[in-house]
Short mmCIF file of C-alpha atoms in Angstrom, two decimals:
data_model
loop_
_atom_site.label_atom_id
_atom_site.label_comp_id
_atom_site.label_asym_id
_atom_site.label_seq_id
_atom_site.Cartn_x
_atom_site.Cartn_y
_atom_site.Cartn_z
CA UNK A 1 -27.04 -15.59 -13.40
CA UNK A 2 -24.27 -17.91 -14.88
CA UNK A 3 -24.02 -15.64 -17.86
CA UNK A 4 -23.22 -12.66 -15.54
CA UNK A 5 -20.32 -14.54 -13.87
CA UNK A 6 -19.10 -16.14 -17.03
CA UNK A 7 -19.19 -12.75 -18.93
CA UNK A 8 -17.28 -10.98 -16.19
CA UNK A 9 -14.48 -13.73 -16.08
CA UNK A 10 -14.21 -13.69 -19.89
CA UNK A 11 -13.97 -9.82 -19.69
CA UNK A 12 -11.32 -10.06 -17.07
CA UNK A 13 -9.05 -12.40 -18.86
CA UNK A 14 -9.23 -10.23 -21.93
CA UNK A 15 -9.29 -6.69 -20.52
CA UNK A 16 -8.68 -6.75 -16.72
CA UNK A 17 -5.67 -5.93 -14.71
CA UNK A 18 -3.11 -8.60 -14.48
CA UNK A 19 0.07 -6.84 -13.31
CA UNK A 20 -0.88 -5.38 -10.03
CA UNK A 21 1.90 -6.13 -7.50
CA UNK A 22 -0.51 -7.83 -4.94
CA UNK A 23 -1.90 -10.30 -7.36
CA UNK A 24 -0.79 -13.36 -5.54
CA UNK A 25 -1.96 -16.38 -3.68
CA UNK A 26 0.15 -15.20 -0.60
CA UNK A 27 -2.51 -14.36 2.12
CA UNK A 28 -0.10 -11.74 3.61
CA UNK A 29 0.23 -9.74 0.33
CA UNK A 30 -3.46 -10.00 -0.43
CA UNK A 31 -4.36 -8.93 3.07
CA UNK A 32 -2.07 -6.00 3.04
CA UNK A 33 -3.35 -4.81 -0.37
CA UNK A 34 -6.98 -5.15 0.77
CA UNK A 35 -6.45 -3.08 3.75
CA UNK A 36 -4.65 -0.38 1.82
CA UNK A 37 -7.21 -0.33 -0.92
CA UNK A 38 -10.05 0.55 1.54
CA UNK A 39 -11.16 4.04 0.74
CA UNK A 40 -7.96 4.56 -1.36
CA UNK A 41 -7.50 4.41 -5.21
CA UNK A 42 -5.23 1.77 -6.69
CA UNK A 43 -2.92 4.31 -8.29
CA UNK A 44 -2.22 5.82 -4.78
CA UNK A 45 -1.77 2.51 -3.15
CA UNK A 46 0.83 0.95 -5.63
CA UNK A 47 3.80 2.96 -4.36
CA UNK A 48 2.89 2.71 -0.64
CA UNK A 49 2.35 -0.98 -0.95
CA UNK A 50 5.74 -1.57 -2.61
CA UNK A 51 7.61 0.53 0.02
CA UNK A 52 5.74 -1.16 2.80
CA UNK A 53 6.53 -4.67 1.52
CA UNK A 54 10.19 -3.81 1.02
CA UNK A 55 10.35 -2.99 4.74
CA UNK A 56 7.94 -5.61 5.92
CA UNK A 57 8.31 -8.53 3.50
CA UNK A 58 6.34 -10.95 5.69
CA UNK A 59 3.98 -11.12 8.64
CA UNK A 60 6.86 -11.83 11.10
CA UNK A 61 8.79 -8.64 10.29
CA UNK A 62 5.49 -6.54 10.58
CA UNK A 63 4.63 -8.18 13.87
CA UNK A 64 8.12 -7.48 15.27
CA UNK A 65 8.16 -3.82 14.28
CA UNK A 66 7.35 -0.85 16.54
CA UNK A 67 4.08 0.72 15.82
CA UNK A 68 5.65 4.07 15.16
CA UNK A 69 7.70 2.63 12.30
CA UNK A 70 4.69 0.87 10.78
CA UNK A 71 2.82 4.27 11.02
CA UNK A 72 5.72 5.98 9.33
CA UNK A 73 5.32 3.76 6.27
CA UNK A 74 1.59 4.52 6.36
CA UNK A 75 1.74 8.25 6.61
CA UNK A 76 -0.15 10.01 3.88
CA UNK A 77 -2.60 7.12 3.19
CA UNK A 78 -5.03 8.34 5.78
CA UNK A 79 -7.50 6.38 7.89
CA UNK A 80 -4.58 5.48 10.29
CA UNK A 81 -6.79 2.96 12.28
CA UNK A 82 -6.13 0.70 9.29
CA UNK A 83 -2.37 0.74 10.10
CA UNK A 84 -2.86 0.15 13.84
CA UNK A 85 -5.20 -2.78 13.20
CA UNK A 86 -2.74 -4.18 10.57
CA UNK A 87 0.10 -4.13 13.05
CA UNK A 88 -2.02 -5.77 15.83
CA UNK A 89 -3.54 -8.29 13.33
CA UNK A 90 0.08 -9.37 12.35
CA UNK A 91 0.95 -9.78 15.95
CA UNK A 92 -1.99 -12.03 16.62
CA UNK A 93 -1.45 -14.18 13.55
CA UNK A 94 2.24 -14.69 14.61
CA UNK A 95 1.28 -15.42 18.25
CA UNK A 96 -1.80 -17.55 17.84
CA UNK A 97 -1.38 -19.06 14.32
CA UNK A 98 2.36 -19.34 14.19
CA UNK A 99 2.48 -16.79 11.30
CA UNK A 100 0.11 -18.87 9.05
CA UNK A 101 -2.90 -16.89 8.06
CA UNK A 102 -6.16 -18.63 9.18
CA UNK A 103 -8.16 -20.29 6.48
CA UNK A 104 -11.83 -19.81 7.40
CA UNK A 105 -13.81 -16.65 6.97
CA UNK A 106 -14.91 -16.64 10.50
CA UNK A 107 -11.27 -16.87 11.85
CA UNK A 108 -10.11 -14.12 9.55
CA UNK A 109 -13.03 -11.84 10.46
CA UNK A 110 -12.24 -12.23 14.12
CA UNK A 111 -8.95 -10.47 13.51
CA UNK A 112 -8.63 -6.69 14.07
CA UNK A 113 -9.76 -4.43 11.22
CA UNK A 114 -10.96 -7.22 8.86
CA UNK A 115 -14.55 -7.26 7.80
CA UNK A 116 -16.73 -9.69 5.82
CA UNK A 117 -15.64 -8.49 2.33
CA UNK A 118 -11.92 -8.31 3.08
CA UNK A 119 -12.05 -11.81 4.65
CA UNK A 120 -13.97 -13.22 1.67
CA UNK A 121 -11.49 -11.57 -0.76
CA UNK A 122 -8.55 -13.28 1.03
CA UNK A 123 -10.40 -16.65 0.95
CA UNK A 124 -11.21 -16.25 -2.78
CA UNK A 125 -7.79 -15.06 -3.99
CA UNK A 126 -5.68 -17.43 -1.77
CA UNK A 127 -7.87 -20.54 -1.29
CA UNK A 128 -10.29 -20.37 -4.27
CA UNK A 129 -13.18 -20.39 -1.75
CA UNK A 130 -16.65 -19.44 -3.07
CA UNK A 131 -16.84 -16.36 -0.94
CA UNK A 132 -18.43 -13.17 -2.66
CA UNK A 133 -17.10 -9.68 -1.95
CA UNK A 134 -18.98 -6.50 -1.57
CA UNK A 135 -16.81 -3.34 -1.87
CA UNK A 136 -17.76 -0.03 -3.32
CA UNK A 137 -17.19 -1.10 -6.93
CA UNK A 138 -19.34 -4.28 -6.52
CA UNK A 139 -22.10 -2.44 -4.85
CA UNK A 140 -22.26 0.02 -7.83
CA UNK A 141 -22.21 -2.84 -10.44
CA UNK A 142 -24.97 -4.76 -8.58
CA UNK A 143 -27.24 -1.96 -7.92
CA UNK A 144 -27.23 -0.97 -11.60
CA UNK A 145 -27.25 -4.45 -13.08
CA UNK A 146 -29.85 -5.93 -10.80
CA UNK A 147 -31.83 -2.85 -10.13
CA UNK A 148 -31.36 -2.63 -6.36
CA UNK A 149 -32.87 0.62 -5.23
CA UNK A 150 -31.97 2.41 -1.95
CA UNK A 151 -28.88 3.78 -0.41
CA UNK A 152 -26.17 1.12 -0.12
CA UNK A 153 -25.39 2.41 3.39
CA UNK A 154 -28.69 1.13 4.72
CA UNK A 155 -28.87 -2.22 6.62
CA UNK A 156 -31.75 -3.36 4.30
CA UNK A 157 -29.97 -2.68 0.95
CA UNK A 158 -26.68 -4.05 2.32
CA UNK A 159 -28.53 -7.27 3.22
CA UNK A 160 -30.06 -7.41 -0.19
CA UNK A 161 -26.70 -6.87 -1.89
CA UNK A 162 -25.19 -9.74 -0.02
CA UNK A 163 -27.96 -12.06 -0.70
CA UNK A 164 -27.68 -11.21 -4.44
CA UNK A 165 -24.00 -11.83 -4.46
CA UNK A 166 -24.46 -15.16 -2.68
CA UNK A 167 -27.23 -16.22 -5.07
CA UNK A 168 -25.39 -15.19 -8.20
CA UNK A 169 -22.35 -17.05 -7.05
CA UNK A 170 -24.17 -20.31 -6.05
CA UNK A 171 -26.23 -20.44 -9.31
CA UNK A 172 -22.86 -20.10 -11.22
CA UNK A 173 -21.26 -22.83 -9.21
CA UNK A 174 -24.10 -25.28 -9.61
CA UNK A 175 -24.24 -24.78 -13.39
CA UNK A 176 -20.49 -25.13 -13.67
CA UNK A 177 -20.31 -28.47 -11.65
CA UNK A 178 -19.09 -26.37 -8.71
CA UNK A 179 -15.86 -25.33 -10.38
CA UNK A 180 -15.05 -21.64 -10.70
CA UNK A 181 -11.83 -19.55 -10.82
CA UNK A 182 -12.75 -17.37 -7.72
CA UNK A 183 -9.53 -15.22 -8.04
CA UNK A 184 -10.58 -14.28 -11.74
CA UNK A 185 -14.23 -13.66 -10.69
CA UNK A 186 -13.22 -11.52 -7.68
CA UNK A 187 -10.71 -9.50 -9.66
CA UNK A 188 -13.31 -9.14 -12.41
CA UNK A 189 -15.78 -7.54 -9.96
CA UNK A 190 -13.13 -5.07 -8.76
CA UNK A 191 -11.82 -4.17 -12.15
CA UNK A 192 -15.16 -3.89 -13.94
CA UNK A 193 -16.50 -1.53 -11.34
CA UNK A 194 -13.20 0.56 -11.49
CA UNK A 195 -12.85 0.48 -15.43
CA UNK A 196 -16.26 0.11 -16.86
CA UNK A 197 -19.02 0.55 -14.51
CA UNK A 198 -17.49 3.79 -13.17
CA UNK A 199 -19.13 6.24 -10.74
CA UNK A 200 -19.82 9.27 -12.89
CA UNK A 201 -19.35 8.29 -16.51
CA UNK A 202 -20.03 4.47 -16.89
CA UNK A 203 -18.70 3.12 -20.12
CA UNK A 204 -22.06 1.45 -21.27
CA UNK A 205 -21.00 1.30 -24.89
CA UNK A 206 -18.16 -0.99 -23.92
CA UNK A 207 -20.04 -2.97 -21.43
CA UNK A 208 -20.69 -6.69 -22.23
CA UNK A 209 -23.41 -6.82 -19.52
CA UNK A 210 -25.35 -3.72 -21.00
CA UNK A 211 -28.05 -5.79 -22.75
CA UNK A 212 -29.48 -7.26 -19.42
CA UNK A 213 -28.50 -4.28 -17.20
CA UNK A 214 -31.51 -2.73 -15.32
CA UNK A 215 -29.95 0.70 -15.08
CA UNK A 216 -29.15 0.77 -18.91
CA UNK A 217 -32.72 -0.33 -19.84
CA UNK A 218 -34.32 2.10 -17.57
CA UNK A 219 -31.78 4.97 -18.31
CA UNK A 220 -30.88 5.08 -14.55
CA UNK A 221 -27.09 5.00 -14.74
CA UNK A 222 -26.86 8.27 -12.95
CA UNK A 223 -29.56 7.43 -10.36
CA UNK A 224 -27.87 4.23 -9.25
CA UNK A 225 -26.54 3.45 -6.78
CA UNK A 226 -29.14 5.56 -4.93
CA UNK A 227 -27.32 8.64 -3.48
CA UNK A 228 -27.49 8.93 0.26
CA UNK A 229 -29.11 12.00 1.69
CA UNK A 230 -26.63 14.86 1.77
CA UNK A 231 -25.64 16.30 5.12
CA UNK A 232 -23.91 19.60 5.84
CA UNK A 233 -20.25 19.05 6.68
CA UNK A 234 -19.31 20.76 9.85
CA UNK A 235 -16.07 22.64 10.16
CA UNK A 236 -13.68 22.52 13.08
CA UNK A 237 -10.93 24.90 13.83
CA UNK A 238 -7.52 24.36 15.16
CA UNK A 239 -4.29 26.26 15.70
CA UNK A 240 -1.02 24.49 15.21
CA UNK A 241 2.32 25.50 16.58
CA UNK A 242 5.51 25.15 14.56
CA UNK A 243 8.27 25.75 17.28
CA UNK A 244 11.60 25.50 15.81
CA UNK A 245 15.08 25.55 17.57
CA UNK A 246 18.41 24.81 15.78
CA UNK A 247 17.06 22.60 13.04
CA UNK A 248 14.57 20.88 15.31
CA UNK A 249 10.84 21.07 15.58
CA UNK A 250 8.46 20.34 18.47
CA UNK A 251 6.11 17.45 17.84
CA UNK A 252 3.57 15.60 20.03
CA UNK A 253 2.60 11.97 20.04
CA UNK A 254 -1.08 11.69 19.40
CA UNK A 255 -3.18 9.36 21.47
CA UNK A 256 -4.06 6.00 20.04
CA UNK A 257 -7.83 6.83 19.84
CA UNK A 258 -9.26 9.52 17.49
CA UNK A 259 -8.01 10.96 14.29
CA UNK A 260 -4.31 10.57 13.58
CA UNK A 261 -4.16 8.06 16.26
CA UNK A 262 -0.53 7.11 17.18
CA UNK A 263 1.04 9.56 14.80
CA UNK A 264 3.38 12.52 15.53
CA UNK A 265 1.72 15.96 14.99
CA UNK A 266 2.19 19.62 15.76
CA UNK A 267 0.93 20.76 19.09
CA UNK A 268 -2.58 22.06 18.76
CA UNK A 269 -4.57 24.84 20.42
CA UNK A 270 -8.11 26.12 20.33
CA UNK A 271 -7.16 29.60 19.27
CA UNK A 272 -4.32 32.09 18.91
CA UNK A 273 -4.85 33.44 22.47
CA UNK A 274 -4.40 29.98 24.00
CA UNK A 275 -1.29 29.45 21.98
CA UNK A 276 0.17 32.73 23.07
CA UNK A 277 -0.50 31.90 26.83
CA UNK A 278 1.22 28.54 26.26
CA UNK A 279 4.30 30.31 24.95
CA UNK A 280 4.24 32.92 27.67
CA UNK A 281 3.87 30.37 30.40
CA UNK A 282 7.24 28.91 29.09
CA UNK A 283 8.96 32.26 28.75
CA UNK A 284 8.83 32.01 24.93
CA UNK A 285 6.21 34.86 24.19
CA UNK A 286 7.10 36.34 20.86
CA UNK A 287 7.94 40.18 21.13
CA UNK A 288 7.49 40.89 17.40
CA UNK A 289 5.82 39.78 14.20
CA UNK A 290 9.20 38.49 13.12
CA UNK A 291 9.15 36.04 16.00
CA UNK A 292 5.55 34.84 15.38
CA UNK A 293 4.89 34.22 11.62
CA UNK A 294 1.28 33.48 10.74
CA UNK A 295 1.14 31.09 7.87
CA UNK A 296 -1.69 30.91 5.35
CA UNK A 297 -4.64 28.91 6.77
CA UNK A 298 -6.00 25.99 4.91
CA UNK A 299 -8.57 23.29 5.14
CA UNK A 300 -8.14 19.53 5.40
CA UNK A 301 -11.14 17.42 4.55
CA UNK A 302 -12.08 14.24 6.51
CA UNK A 303 -14.98 12.05 5.63
CA UNK A 304 -17.36 13.62 8.24
CA UNK A 305 -15.90 17.12 8.81
CA UNK A 306 -13.40 19.78 7.53
CA UNK A 307 -10.54 20.93 9.66
CA UNK A 308 -9.58 24.50 9.30
CA UNK A 309 -5.86 24.80 10.17
CA UNK A 310 -4.10 27.97 11.17
CA UNK A 311 -0.43 27.51 11.77
CA UNK A 312 2.10 29.75 13.51
CA UNK A 313 5.84 29.61 13.17
CA UNK A 314 7.93 30.50 16.26
CA UNK A 315 11.75 30.20 16.16
CA UNK A 316 13.81 29.86 19.45
CA UNK A 317 17.24 31.41 19.08
CA UNK A 318 18.87 31.31 22.52
CA UNK A 319 19.60 27.92 24.12
CA UNK A 320 18.40 29.27 27.48
CA UNK A 321 14.97 29.65 25.87
CA UNK A 322 14.51 25.94 25.73
CA UNK A 323 11.95 24.82 28.19
CA UNK A 324 10.84 21.28 29.38
CA UNK A 325 7.69 20.33 27.74
CA UNK A 326 4.91 17.80 28.39
CA UNK A 327 5.94 14.12 28.27
CA UNK A 328 4.21 13.62 24.81
CA UNK A 329 6.02 16.58 23.31
CA UNK A 330 9.70 16.66 22.38
CA UNK A 331 11.99 18.03 19.47
CA UNK A 332 12.64 16.07 16.23
CA UNK A 333 15.36 16.83 13.65
CA UNK A 334 13.70 18.81 10.74
CA UNK A 335 16.05 17.15 8.42
CA UNK A 336 14.30 13.80 9.15
CA UNK A 337 10.70 14.92 8.92
CA UNK A 338 10.01 12.92 5.79
CA UNK A 339 10.70 9.69 7.73
CA UNK A 340 8.37 10.42 10.60
CA UNK A 341 4.81 9.11 10.96
CA UNK A 342 3.01 12.43 10.24
CA UNK A 343 -0.47 13.12 9.03
CA UNK A 344 -0.65 14.68 5.55
CA UNK A 345 -1.59 18.32 6.59
CA UNK A 346 1.40 18.38 8.97
CA UNK A 347 3.77 17.02 6.29
CA UNK A 348 2.53 19.78 4.08
CA UNK A 349 3.36 22.45 6.66
CA UNK A 350 6.77 21.03 7.26
CA UNK A 351 7.39 20.91 3.53
CA UNK A 352 6.43 24.68 3.47
CA UNK A 353 8.87 25.24 6.44
CA UNK A 354 11.56 23.54 4.46
CA UNK A 355 10.91 25.90 1.44
CA UNK A 356 10.99 28.91 3.86
CA UNK A 357 14.25 27.88 5.32
CA UNK A 358 15.77 27.25 1.94
CA UNK A 359 14.71 30.68 0.61
CA UNK A 360 16.08 32.29 3.87
CA UNK A 361 19.46 30.63 3.54
#
């Protein structure tokens, strides 16, 4: 087991990534990157991370910000509960720890949005603590190398993976007189799974662990990790209203719970009939196809379902057509839509609207 850890560390020093913007011993920067990297590729995260850090350079500036502004810097990354938890976590660290990140895994895991692997990564990178991680890359590497069979989403396999991670690390520590560069080893696990032991085409010919790898020896690289049983993905349908008046568009504040929690979005309706009744009730019923433009429908894919979106564009010309709307709905300048906290499909629709306006002008 020592050779496994030693080999990975040597590989990391020679071939791993050393210039990622969050490679630091600053708990704030490491924590922010770990949250952003959940369910998201490194290449996508880098630009978001740098913009976020420019606006919120430390935990105090993040804690003091309004949630809507935090969400605006997260818009497009998806899984928005991460941003809400990030903001709440910053407020707790400032209020209860005077802005100093706690230094035990238990205290860190007690904070909103931080699980065992994220807490362990913070401890390893920032405090050189012997705390193993278990993200998707590590699960793939461990199932293949150690021959751990079964879906990694099952509790039994998850328990086995953690036990293997602990045993591997403890053996390496004992045989190295309890000294180990945990930042190097932790980064090696992440980089190796991302660059060598990849999901579809593992680079076995370049792998320094191949000689002892269970999957390589048994020709099971494509069978491990064990795929989880496929479920049919349900499709939900929604109709969105793009109501425009004098360079402004009607948006609604989403509730904190549920998808797109806390973001701004377009008003949604069950179907076209419900949308038309809504407009009619406010004296805004379109009288021609020119006043009600049906845009091309599209699908947005979430982890557990597909959302079929049909958008309708309605332009209000007369000032007296403006009505009072529900408390959570109000007009925002179209010229500022790129600065607003919007979900990705809504950003795409407003981008399309900008193109339509440009072509019409």
